[in-house]
Amino acid sequence: MVNPGPLKICELFLAPGVYLHNKYPPNLVEELIKAMESFVKICGFAIKLNKGIIDETHRQFQQMVTNFYEALQQKVKDHIITLRQEQMQLAEASKNSTSSHCPSAEIGLLF
């Protein structure tokens, strides 16, 4: 079994609603996203490296680790995609609220 810790971190700190509900400071969320992306890449590298040096007796274990890695990779990616969609929603909502609250913005007269 692969350690479930990294996925639990994603589920807690990169869960849907993090941006929409302003649960954590956005700069820290971004740092965590970058850290998780790096973690996943490094794990992938380690798995590929390991595959090249193991013997036949460890192939089944290698396949299990690869399967867990691919699942982790997809779940982390899904969390990040959801957060990026939330960012876009907030940006759009902010843009719309700025335009609707400032008539000069509608005609391009902001100084």
Coordinates of C-alpha atoms in Angstrom, one line a residue:
M1 CA 0.0 0.0 0.0
V2 CA 1.1 3.5 -0.8
N3 CA 1.1 6.2 2.0
P4 CA -2.3 8.0 1.8
G5 CA -0.9 11.2 3.4
P6 CA -0.4 13.3 0.3
L7 CA -3.9 12.6 -1.0
K8 CA -5.4 13.4 2.4
I9 CA -3.5 16.8 2.3
C10 CA -5.2 17.5 -1.1
E11 CA -8.6 16.4 0.1
L12 CA -8.3 18.7 3.1
F13 CA -6.5 21.8 1.8
L14 CA -7.3 21.7 -1.9
A15 CA -10.9 20.6 -1.6
P16 CA -13.6 22.2 -3.7
G17 CA -14.7 25.5 -2.2
V18 CA -11.3 26.5 -0.9
Y19 CA -11.2 29.6 -3.1
L20 CA -15.0 30.2 -3.2
H21 CA -15.3 30.2 0.6
N22 CA -11.9 31.8 1.2
K23 CA -10.9 29.0 3.6
Y24 CA -7.2 29.6 3.4
P25 CA -4.9 32.4 2.2
P26 CA -4.7 32.1 -1.6
N27 CA -0.9 32.5 -1.7
L28 CA -0.6 29.5 0.6
V29 CA -3.0 27.5 -1.5
E30 CA -0.9 28.3 -4.5
E31 CA 2.3 27.2 -2.7
L32 CA 0.6 23.9 -1.8
I33 CA -0.5 23.4 -5.4
K34 CA 3.1 23.9 -6.6
A35 CA 4.4 21.5 -3.9
M36 CA 1.8 18.8 -4.8
E37 CA 2.7 19.1 -8.5
S38 CA 6.4 18.8 -7.6
F39 CA 5.7 15.8 -5.3
V40 CA 3.8 14.0 -8.0
K41 CA 6.5 14.6 -10.6
I42 CA 9.2 13.4 -8.2
C43 CA 7.2 10.3 -7.3
G44 CA 6.8 9.6 -11.1
F45 CA 10.5 9.9 -11.6
A46 CA 11.3 7.6 -8.7
I47 CA 8.9 5.0 -10.0
K48 CA 10.5 5.1 -13.5
L49 CA 13.9 4.9 -11.9
N50 CA 12.9 2.0 -9.8
K51 CA 11.4 0.1 -12.7
G52 CA 14.8 0.2 -14.5
I53 CA 16.7 -1.3 -11.6
I54 CA 14.4 -4.0 -10.1
D55 CA 14.5 -7.6 -11.0
E56 CA 11.7 -9.9 -12.0
T57 CA 10.8 -10.7 -8.4
H58 CA 9.6 -7.1 -7.8
R59 CA 7.6 -6.6 -11.0
Q60 CA 4.3 -7.2 -9.3
F61 CA 5.1 -4.7 -6.5
Q62 CA 6.2 -2.2 -9.2
Q63 CA 2.9 -2.6 -11.0
M64 CA 1.0 -2.0 -7.8
V65 CA 3.0 1.1 -7.0
T66 CA 2.5 2.4 -10.6
N67 CA -1.2 1.9 -10.3
F68 CA -1.4 3.8 -7.0
Y69 CA 0.8 6.5 -8.4
E70 CA -1.5 6.9 -11.5
A71 CA -4.5 7.2 -9.2
L72 CA -2.8 9.7 -7.0
Q73 CA -1.7 11.7 -10.0
Q74 CA -5.3 11.9 -11.4
K75 CA -6.8 12.8 -8.0
V76 CA -4.3 15.6 -7.5
K77 CA -4.9 16.8 -11.0
D78 CA -8.7 16.8 -10.4
H79 CA -8.3 18.9 -7.2
I80 CA -6.1 21.4 -9.0
I81 CA -8.5 21.7 -12.0
T82 CA -11.4 22.3 -9.6
L83 CA -9.5 25.0 -7.8
R84 CA -8.5 26.7 -11.1
Q85 CA -12.2 26.6 -12.2
E86 CA -13.1 28.3 -8.8
Q87 CA -10.4 31.0 -9.5
M88 CA -12.0 31.7 -12.9
Q89 CA -15.4 31.9 -11.3
L90 CA -14.2 34.4 -8.7
A91 CA -12.4 36.4 -11.3
E92 CA -15.5 36.5 -13.5
A93 CA -17.7 37.4 -10.5
S94 CA -15.3 40.1 -9.5
K95 CA -15.2 41.5 -13.0
N96 CA -19.0 41.5 -13.2
S97 CA -19.4 43.1 -9.8
T98 CA -16.9 45.8 -10.6
S99 CA -18.6 46.6 -13.9
S100 CA -22.1 46.7 -12.4
H101 CA -21.1 48.9 -9.4
C102 CA -19.0 51.4 -11.4
P103 CA -20.9 52.8 -14.4
S104 CA -17.7 54.4 -15.7
A105 CA -16.2 50.9 -16.0
E106 CA -18.9 50.0 -18.5
I107 CA -17.8 52.7 -20.9
G108 CA -14.1 52.5 -20.2
L109 CA -13.6 55.6 -18.1
L110 CA -11.6 54.3 -15.2
F111 CA -8.6 56.4 -14.3

